[in-house]
Amino acid sequence: MELPAVNLKVILMVHWLLTTWGCLVFPGSYAWSNFTILALGVWAVAQPDSIDAIGMFLGGLVVTIFLDIIYISIFYPTSVINDTGRFSAGMAILSLLLKPFSCCLIYHMHRERGGELPLRPGFFGPSQEHSAYQTIDSSDSPAAPFANLEDKGQAASRGY
């Protein structure tokens, strides 16, 4: 199945708009969780070669699916609800319904950036980031850098 080519910025803007409208009824923890994950999405846009940024955005979106289900089911207004409340709740539910599709698209982008499925041993180990960073350590350094100085000191003390 071929996924449509959708820009990450479009996904961010749609979820930002729906989250903003959803916050009219669900402020607090709903807003904090969703806007935090959208900030990870901004990071993924700002660094288009970063595997970690898009991976964290993907993982965060998956987590917010479950969190949104909890928030909406607990905090859905049961008393008299006006038109603004219905609109806001509808936008929060629409955002929740779009998130699995967004996750599929973002997973596809994650794979394009060189990411892999996190079902391998040692996933939470070192970063998968491929950068031009090189360590200054070299394999040619001596095992004990002060060994020569100690030998000279012992030789000088034995000599007199």
Short mmCIF file of N, CA and C in Angstrom, two decimals:
data_model
loop_
_atom_site.label_atom_id
_atom_site.label_comp_id
_atom_site.label_asym_id
_atom_site.label_seq_id
_atom_site.Cartn_x
_atom_site.Cartn_y
_atom_site.Cartn_z
N MET A 1 0.83 -1.17 0.00
CA MET A 1 0.00 0.00 0.00
C MET A 1 0.88 1.24 0.00
N GLU A 2 0.67 2.08 -0.93
CA GLU A 2 1.47 3.31 -1.06
C GLU A 2 0.81 4.42 -0.26
N LEU A 3 1.57 5.01 0.67
CA LEU A 3 1.05 6.11 1.47
C LEU A 3 1.20 7.42 0.70
N PRO A 4 0.25 8.32 0.86
CA PRO A 4 0.38 9.60 0.15
C PRO A 4 1.53 10.42 0.72
N ALA A 5 2.14 11.21 -0.13
CA ALA A 5 3.24 12.08 0.30
C ALA A 5 2.65 13.32 0.96
N VAL A 6 2.77 13.38 2.27
CA VAL A 6 2.24 14.49 3.03
C VAL A 6 3.40 15.14 3.76
N ASN A 7 3.44 16.44 3.72
CA ASN A 7 4.50 17.19 4.38
C ASN A 7 4.27 17.14 5.89
N LEU A 8 5.35 17.03 6.65
CA LEU A 8 5.27 17.00 8.10
C LEU A 8 4.66 18.29 8.65
N LYS A 9 4.90 19.39 7.97
CA LYS A 9 4.34 20.67 8.41
C LYS A 9 2.81 20.66 8.34
N VAL A 10 2.25 19.99 7.35
CA VAL A 10 0.79 19.90 7.22
C VAL A 10 0.21 19.09 8.38
N ILE A 11 0.86 17.99 8.71
CA ILE A 11 0.41 17.16 9.83
C ILE A 11 0.44 17.97 11.12
N LEU A 12 1.53 18.71 11.32
CA LEU A 12 1.65 19.54 12.52
C LEU A 12 0.56 20.61 12.58
N MET A 13 0.34 21.29 11.48
CA MET A 13 -0.65 22.36 11.47
C MET A 13 -2.06 21.84 11.72
N VAL A 14 -2.40 20.70 11.13
CA VAL A 14 -3.74 20.13 11.35
C VAL A 14 -3.92 19.76 12.81
N HIS A 15 -2.94 19.07 13.40
CA HIS A 15 -3.06 18.66 14.80
C HIS A 15 -2.99 19.87 15.74
N TRP A 16 -2.22 20.88 15.38
CA TRP A 16 -2.18 22.08 16.21
C TRP A 16 -3.54 22.76 16.23
N LEU A 17 -4.15 22.91 15.05
CA LEU A 17 -5.45 23.55 14.96
C LEU A 17 -6.51 22.77 15.73
N LEU A 18 -6.55 21.46 15.53
CA LEU A 18 -7.55 20.64 16.22
C LEU A 18 -7.31 20.63 17.73
N THR A 19 -6.05 20.61 18.16
CA THR A 19 -5.74 20.65 19.58
C THR A 19 -6.13 21.99 20.19
N THR A 20 -5.87 23.06 19.47
CA THR A 20 -6.25 24.39 19.96
C THR A 20 -7.76 24.46 20.16
N TRP A 21 -8.54 23.97 19.21
CA TRP A 21 -9.98 23.97 19.35
C TRP A 21 -10.43 23.00 20.44
N GLY A 22 -9.75 21.88 20.58
CA GLY A 22 -10.10 20.92 21.62
C GLY A 22 -9.84 21.43 23.02
N CYS A 23 -8.92 22.37 23.15
CA CYS A 23 -8.58 22.92 24.47
C CYS A 23 -9.65 23.85 25.02
N LEU A 24 -10.65 24.19 24.23
CA LEU A 24 -11.74 25.01 24.74
C LEU A 24 -12.53 24.28 25.82
N VAL A 25 -12.65 22.96 25.69
CA VAL A 25 -13.37 22.15 26.67
C VAL A 25 -12.39 21.35 27.54
N PHE A 26 -11.29 20.91 26.99
CA PHE A 26 -10.34 20.06 27.70
C PHE A 26 -9.03 20.81 27.97
N PRO A 27 -9.01 21.76 28.89
CA PRO A 27 -7.74 22.43 29.18
C PRO A 27 -6.89 21.56 30.10
N GLY A 28 -5.77 22.07 30.53
CA GLY A 28 -4.95 21.36 31.50
C GLY A 28 -4.12 20.26 30.88
N SER A 29 -4.32 19.05 31.37
CA SER A 29 -3.46 17.94 30.97
C SER A 29 -3.60 17.59 29.49
N TYR A 30 -4.79 17.75 28.93
CA TYR A 30 -4.98 17.51 27.49
C TYR A 30 -4.10 18.47 26.69
N ALA A 31 -4.12 19.74 27.08
CA ALA A 31 -3.32 20.74 26.37
C ALA A 31 -1.84 20.48 26.55
N TRP A 32 -1.41 20.21 27.77
CA TRP A 32 0.02 19.99 28.03
C TRP A 32 0.55 18.81 27.23
N SER A 33 -0.15 17.70 27.24
CA SER A 33 0.37 16.51 26.54
C SER A 33 0.42 16.74 25.03
N ASN A 34 -0.62 17.31 24.48
CA ASN A 34 -0.65 17.49 23.03
C ASN A 34 0.31 18.56 22.54
N PHE A 35 0.39 19.69 23.25
CA PHE A 35 1.30 20.74 22.80
C PHE A 35 2.76 20.35 23.01
N THR A 36 3.04 19.53 24.02
CA THR A 36 4.42 19.04 24.20
C THR A 36 4.82 18.15 23.02
N ILE A 37 3.93 17.30 22.59
CA ILE A 37 4.24 16.42 21.46
C ILE A 37 4.33 17.23 20.17
N LEU A 38 3.52 18.26 20.04
CA LEU A 38 3.63 19.12 18.86
C LEU A 38 4.96 19.87 18.85
N ALA A 39 5.49 20.19 20.03
CA ALA A 39 6.83 20.80 20.09
C ALA A 39 7.89 19.83 19.58
N LEU A 40 7.73 18.53 19.87
CA LEU A 40 8.64 17.54 19.30
C LEU A 40 8.50 17.49 17.78
N GLY A 41 7.30 17.72 17.28
CA GLY A 41 7.09 17.78 15.84
C GLY A 41 7.78 18.97 15.21
N VAL A 42 7.79 20.10 15.92
CA VAL A 42 8.51 21.28 15.43
C VAL A 42 10.00 20.97 15.38
N TRP A 43 10.50 20.24 16.37
CA TRP A 43 11.90 19.81 16.36
C TRP A 43 12.18 18.93 15.14
N ALA A 44 11.26 18.03 14.83
CA ALA A 44 11.44 17.14 13.67
C ALA A 44 11.43 17.93 12.36
N VAL A 45 10.67 19.02 12.30
CA VAL A 45 10.67 19.86 11.11
C VAL A 45 11.98 20.66 11.04
N ALA A 46 12.45 21.15 12.19
CA ALA A 46 13.65 21.99 12.21
C ALA A 46 14.91 21.19 11.86
N GLN A 47 14.93 19.91 12.20
CA GLN A 47 16.08 19.06 11.87
C GLN A 47 15.61 17.92 10.97
N PRO A 48 15.56 18.16 9.69
CA PRO A 48 14.98 17.17 8.78
C PRO A 48 15.79 15.89 8.62
N ASP A 49 17.03 15.86 9.08
CA ASP A 49 17.83 14.64 8.98
C ASP A 49 17.87 13.86 10.28
N SER A 50 17.26 14.37 11.33
CA SER A 50 17.33 13.74 12.65
C SER A 50 16.37 12.57 12.77
N ILE A 51 16.92 11.43 13.07
CA ILE A 51 16.11 10.23 13.30
C ILE A 51 15.48 10.30 14.68
N ASP A 52 16.22 10.83 15.65
CA ASP A 52 15.71 10.92 17.01
C ASP A 52 14.50 11.85 17.10
N ALA A 53 14.54 12.96 16.41
CA ALA A 53 13.43 13.92 16.48
C ALA A 53 12.15 13.32 15.94
N ILE A 54 12.21 12.71 14.78
CA ILE A 54 11.00 12.13 14.19
C ILE A 54 10.56 10.90 14.97
N GLY A 55 11.51 10.16 15.53
CA GLY A 55 11.17 9.00 16.35
C GLY A 55 10.47 9.38 17.64
N MET A 56 10.94 10.45 18.28
CA MET A 56 10.28 10.90 19.51
C MET A 56 8.91 11.48 19.21
N PHE A 57 8.77 12.16 18.08
CA PHE A 57 7.47 12.69 17.69
C PHE A 57 6.50 11.54 17.43
N LEU A 58 6.96 10.51 16.76
CA LEU A 58 6.11 9.35 16.49
C LEU A 58 5.71 8.66 17.79
N GLY A 59 6.67 8.43 18.67
CA GLY A 59 6.36 7.79 19.95
C GLY A 59 5.41 8.63 20.78
N GLY A 60 5.60 9.94 20.76
CA GLY A 60 4.71 10.83 21.50
C GLY A 60 3.31 10.82 20.97
N LEU A 61 3.16 10.77 19.65
CA LEU A 61 1.81 10.71 19.07
C LEU A 61 1.10 9.42 19.45
N VAL A 62 1.85 8.32 19.49
CA VAL A 62 1.24 7.05 19.90
C VAL A 62 0.77 7.14 21.35
N VAL A 63 1.59 7.73 22.21
CA VAL A 63 1.20 7.87 23.61
C VAL A 63 -0.01 8.78 23.76
N THR A 64 -0.05 9.87 22.99
CA THR A 64 -1.19 10.78 23.13
C THR A 64 -2.49 10.18 22.61
N ILE A 65 -2.42 9.17 21.79
CA ILE A 65 -3.66 8.47 21.40
C ILE A 65 -4.32 7.89 22.64
N PHE A 66 -3.53 7.20 23.45
CA PHE A 66 -4.08 6.60 24.66
C PHE A 66 -4.46 7.66 25.70
N LEU A 67 -3.64 8.69 25.82
CA LEU A 67 -3.95 9.76 26.77
C LEU A 67 -5.22 10.52 26.38
N ASP A 68 -5.39 10.77 25.09
CA ASP A 68 -6.59 11.47 24.64
C ASP A 68 -7.86 10.65 24.91
N ILE A 69 -7.77 9.35 24.73
CA ILE A 69 -8.92 8.49 25.04
C ILE A 69 -9.29 8.64 26.50
N ILE A 70 -8.28 8.65 27.37
CA ILE A 70 -8.54 8.79 28.80
C ILE A 70 -9.10 10.18 29.12
N TYR A 71 -8.47 11.23 28.59
CA TYR A 71 -8.92 12.59 28.88
C TYR A 71 -10.35 12.82 28.40
N ILE A 72 -10.64 12.41 27.18
CA ILE A 72 -11.97 12.66 26.63
C ILE A 72 -13.02 11.85 27.39
N SER A 73 -12.69 10.61 27.75
CA SER A 73 -13.69 9.80 28.45
C SER A 73 -13.91 10.28 29.89
N ILE A 74 -12.89 10.83 30.53
CA ILE A 74 -13.07 11.31 31.91
C ILE A 74 -13.68 12.71 31.95
N PHE A 75 -13.17 13.61 31.11
CA PHE A 75 -13.55 15.01 31.21
C PHE A 75 -14.61 15.46 30.22
N TYR A 76 -15.23 14.54 29.50
CA TYR A 76 -16.28 14.95 28.56
C TYR A 76 -17.43 15.54 29.35
N PRO A 77 -17.88 16.72 28.99
CA PRO A 77 -18.94 17.37 29.77
C PRO A 77 -20.27 16.62 29.64
N THR A 78 -20.79 16.20 30.78
CA THR A 78 -22.06 15.45 30.77
C THR A 78 -23.25 16.35 31.09
N SER A 79 -22.99 17.49 31.70
CA SER A 79 -24.09 18.40 32.00
C SER A 79 -24.48 19.15 30.72
N VAL A 80 -25.25 20.15 30.87
CA VAL A 80 -25.70 20.93 29.71
C VAL A 80 -24.48 21.47 28.97
N ILE A 81 -24.43 21.18 27.70
CA ILE A 81 -23.28 21.58 26.89
C ILE A 81 -23.77 22.51 25.78
N ASN A 82 -23.07 23.60 25.61
CA ASN A 82 -23.47 24.57 24.59
C ASN A 82 -22.82 24.22 23.25
N ASP A 83 -23.06 25.04 22.26
CA ASP A 83 -22.53 24.78 20.92
C ASP A 83 -21.00 24.81 20.90
N THR A 84 -20.41 25.73 21.65
CA THR A 84 -18.95 25.80 21.70
C THR A 84 -18.37 24.54 22.31
N GLY A 85 -18.99 24.03 23.34
CA GLY A 85 -18.53 22.79 23.96
C GLY A 85 -18.63 21.59 23.04
N ARG A 86 -19.72 21.52 22.30
CA ARG A 86 -19.87 20.41 21.33
C ARG A 86 -18.83 20.52 20.23
N PHE A 87 -18.62 21.74 19.74
CA PHE A 87 -17.61 21.95 18.69
C PHE A 87 -16.22 21.55 19.20
N SER A 88 -15.88 22.01 20.39
CA SER A 88 -14.56 21.72 20.95
C SER A 88 -14.37 20.22 21.18
N ALA A 89 -15.36 19.57 21.74
CA ALA A 89 -15.27 18.12 21.96
C ALA A 89 -15.18 17.38 20.63
N GLY A 90 -15.92 17.85 19.64
CA GLY A 90 -15.85 17.23 18.31
C GLY A 90 -14.47 17.36 17.68
N MET A 91 -13.83 18.51 17.85
CA MET A 91 -12.49 18.70 17.30
C MET A 91 -11.46 17.84 18.03
N ALA A 92 -11.63 17.68 19.34
CA ALA A 92 -10.72 16.80 20.10
C ALA A 92 -10.89 15.35 19.65
N ILE A 93 -12.13 14.94 19.41
CA ILE A 93 -12.38 13.58 18.94
C ILE A 93 -11.87 13.41 17.51
N LEU A 94 -12.04 14.41 16.66
CA LEU A 94 -11.50 14.34 15.30
C LEU A 94 -9.97 14.24 15.31
N SER A 95 -9.34 15.00 16.19
CA SER A 95 -7.89 14.90 16.32
C SER A 95 -7.48 13.49 16.74
N LEU A 96 -8.23 12.93 17.67
CA LEU A 96 -7.95 11.56 18.12
C LEU A 96 -8.13 10.55 16.98
N LEU A 97 -9.14 10.74 16.16
CA LEU A 97 -9.37 9.83 15.04
C LEU A 97 -8.31 9.96 13.95
N LEU A 98 -7.74 11.15 13.78
CA LEU A 98 -6.71 11.36 12.76
C LEU A 98 -5.32 10.90 13.20
N LYS A 99 -5.10 10.77 14.49
CA LYS A 99 -3.76 10.43 14.98
C LYS A 99 -3.22 9.09 14.50
N PRO A 100 -4.00 8.01 14.44
CA PRO A 100 -3.42 6.77 13.90
C PRO A 100 -2.96 6.91 12.45
N PHE A 101 -3.74 7.62 11.63
CA PHE A 101 -3.32 7.85 10.24
C PHE A 101 -2.06 8.70 10.20
N SER A 102 -1.98 9.72 11.06
CA SER A 102 -0.78 10.56 11.14
C SER A 102 0.42 9.73 11.58
N CYS A 103 0.21 8.81 12.50
CA CYS A 103 1.30 7.93 12.96
C CYS A 103 1.83 7.08 11.81
N CYS A 104 0.94 6.58 10.96
CA CYS A 104 1.39 5.80 9.80
C CYS A 104 2.23 6.65 8.86
N LEU A 105 1.79 7.87 8.62
CA LEU A 105 2.56 8.76 7.74
C LEU A 105 3.91 9.13 8.36
N ILE A 106 3.92 9.40 9.64
CA ILE A 106 5.17 9.78 10.30
C ILE A 106 6.11 8.58 10.41
N TYR A 107 5.55 7.38 10.60
CA TYR A 107 6.40 6.19 10.61
C TYR A 107 7.08 6.01 9.25
N HIS A 108 6.35 6.29 8.19
CA HIS A 108 6.92 6.21 6.84
C HIS A 108 8.06 7.22 6.69
N MET A 109 7.87 8.44 7.23
CA MET A 109 8.94 9.45 7.20
C MET A 109 10.13 9.01 8.05
N HIS A 110 9.83 8.37 9.16
CA HIS A 110 10.89 7.85 10.05
C HIS A 110 11.75 6.82 9.32
N ARG A 111 11.10 5.94 8.58
CA ARG A 111 11.83 4.94 7.79
C ARG A 111 12.65 5.59 6.68
N GLU A 112 12.12 6.65 6.06
CA GLU A 112 12.85 7.35 5.00
C GLU A 112 14.11 8.03 5.55
N ARG A 113 14.06 8.46 6.80
CA ARG A 113 15.22 9.11 7.41
C ARG A 113 16.25 8.10 7.90
N GLY A 114 15.95 6.83 7.80
CA GLY A 114 16.91 5.81 8.20
C GLY A 114 16.59 5.15 9.52
N GLY A 115 15.43 5.44 10.08
CA GLY A 115 15.04 4.82 11.34
C GLY A 115 14.64 3.38 11.13
N GLU A 116 14.61 2.66 12.22
CA GLU A 116 14.21 1.26 12.14
C GLU A 116 13.17 0.96 13.20
N LEU A 117 12.54 -0.18 13.09
CA LEU A 117 11.50 -0.58 14.02
C LEU A 117 12.10 -0.80 15.41
N PRO A 118 11.52 -0.24 16.45
CA PRO A 118 12.13 -0.34 17.78
C PRO A 118 11.87 -1.65 18.49
N LEU A 119 11.83 -2.74 17.76
CA LEU A 119 11.60 -4.04 18.37
C LEU A 119 12.87 -4.88 18.37
N ARG A 120 13.98 -4.26 18.69
CA ARG A 120 15.24 -4.99 18.72
C ARG A 120 15.87 -4.84 20.09
N PRO A 121 16.72 -5.77 20.50
CA PRO A 121 17.39 -5.64 21.79
C PRO A 121 18.32 -4.42 21.80
N GLY A 122 18.37 -3.75 22.91
CA GLY A 122 19.25 -2.59 23.03
C GLY A 122 18.71 -1.34 22.39
N PHE A 123 17.39 -1.26 22.19
CA PHE A 123 16.82 -0.09 21.53
C PHE A 123 17.05 1.17 22.36
N PHE A 124 16.96 1.06 23.66
CA PHE A 124 17.12 2.24 24.50
C PHE A 124 18.58 2.52 24.82
N GLY A 125 19.47 1.96 24.03
CA GLY A 125 20.91 2.19 24.20
C GLY A 125 21.34 3.47 23.52
N PRO A 126 22.49 3.44 22.88
CA PRO A 126 23.00 4.65 22.22
C PRO A 126 22.07 5.15 21.12
N SER A 127 22.19 6.41 20.82
CA SER A 127 21.34 7.06 19.82
C SER A 127 21.61 6.48 18.43
N GLN A 128 20.59 6.55 17.58
CA GLN A 128 20.73 6.12 16.19
C GLN A 128 21.20 7.26 15.31
N GLU A 129 21.44 8.40 15.90
CA GLU A 129 21.78 9.60 15.13
C GLU A 129 23.07 9.37 14.34
N HIS A 130 23.03 9.66 13.06
CA HIS A 130 24.20 9.55 12.19
C HIS A 130 24.69 10.96 11.90
N SER A 131 25.74 11.37 12.58
CA SER A 131 26.22 12.73 12.37
C SER A 131 27.71 12.69 12.06
N ALA A 132 28.27 13.86 11.80
CA ALA A 132 29.69 13.96 11.45
C ALA A 132 30.56 14.06 12.70
N TYR A 133 30.03 13.84 13.88
CA TYR A 133 30.78 13.94 15.12
C TYR A 133 31.81 12.82 15.19
N GLN A 134 33.02 13.16 15.56
CA GLN A 134 34.08 12.17 15.74
C GLN A 134 34.71 12.40 17.10
N THR A 135 34.99 11.33 17.80
CA THR A 135 35.60 11.47 19.12
C THR A 135 37.06 11.83 18.96
N ILE A 136 37.65 12.43 19.99
CA ILE A 136 39.06 12.81 19.94
C ILE A 136 39.94 11.69 20.46
N ASP A 137 39.33 10.66 21.01
CA ASP A 137 40.11 9.50 21.46
C ASP A 137 40.66 8.76 20.25
N SER A 138 41.88 8.30 20.37
CA SER A 138 42.44 7.50 19.28
C SER A 138 42.90 6.17 19.84
N SER A 139 42.96 5.19 19.00
CA SER A 139 43.37 3.86 19.45
C SER A 139 44.88 3.75 19.60
N ASP A 140 45.63 4.80 19.20
CA ASP A 140 47.08 4.78 19.29
C ASP A 140 47.60 5.27 20.64
N SER A 141 46.73 5.71 21.53
CA SER A 141 47.19 6.25 22.81
C SER A 141 47.70 5.12 23.69
N PRO A 142 48.70 5.38 24.52
CA PRO A 142 49.25 4.33 25.38
C PRO A 142 48.23 3.93 26.44
N ALA A 143 48.36 2.71 26.92
CA ALA A 143 47.42 2.20 27.91
C ALA A 143 47.58 2.92 29.24
N ALA A 144 48.82 3.21 29.64
CA ALA A 144 49.08 3.91 30.89
C ALA A 144 49.92 5.15 30.56
N PRO A 145 49.31 6.33 30.45
CA PRO A 145 50.04 7.52 30.00
C PRO A 145 51.14 7.96 30.96
N PHE A 146 51.08 7.62 32.24
CA PHE A 146 52.09 8.04 33.20
C PHE A 146 53.11 6.94 33.49
N ALA A 147 53.05 5.85 32.74
CA ALA A 147 53.97 4.74 32.98
C ALA A 147 55.42 5.18 32.74
N ASN A 148 55.68 5.95 31.72
CA ASN A 148 57.05 6.38 31.42
C ASN A 148 57.58 7.31 32.50
N LEU A 149 56.75 8.19 33.03
CA LEU A 149 57.19 9.11 34.07
C LEU A 149 57.53 8.37 35.36
N GLU A 150 56.75 7.35 35.70
CA GLU A 150 57.03 6.58 36.90
C GLU A 150 58.34 5.81 36.75
N ASP A 151 58.58 5.27 35.56
CA ASP A 151 59.82 4.53 35.34
C ASP A 151 61.02 5.45 35.47
N LYS A 152 60.92 6.68 34.95
CA LYS A 152 62.03 7.62 35.05
C LYS A 152 62.27 8.01 36.50
N GLY A 153 61.18 8.20 37.26
CA GLY A 153 61.33 8.56 38.67
C GLY A 153 61.96 7.45 39.47
N GLN A 154 61.60 6.20 39.18
CA GLN A 154 62.18 5.07 39.90
C GLN A 154 63.64 4.88 39.49
N ALA A 155 63.95 5.13 38.24
CA ALA A 155 65.34 4.99 37.78
C ALA A 155 66.20 6.06 38.42
N ALA A 156 65.69 7.24 38.55
CA ALA A 156 66.48 8.32 39.18
C ALA A 156 66.67 8.04 40.65
N SER A 157 65.67 7.47 41.31
CA SER A 157 65.84 7.21 42.73
C SER A 157 66.75 6.00 42.99
N ARG A 158 66.84 5.07 42.08
CA ARG A 158 67.72 3.92 42.23
C ARG A 158 69.18 4.29 41.93
N GLY A 159 69.35 5.32 41.15
CA GLY A 159 70.69 5.67 40.71
C GLY A 159 71.52 6.36 41.77
N TYR A 160 71.02 6.83 42.89
CA TYR A 160 71.91 7.52 43.81
C TYR A 160 72.09 6.81 45.06
#
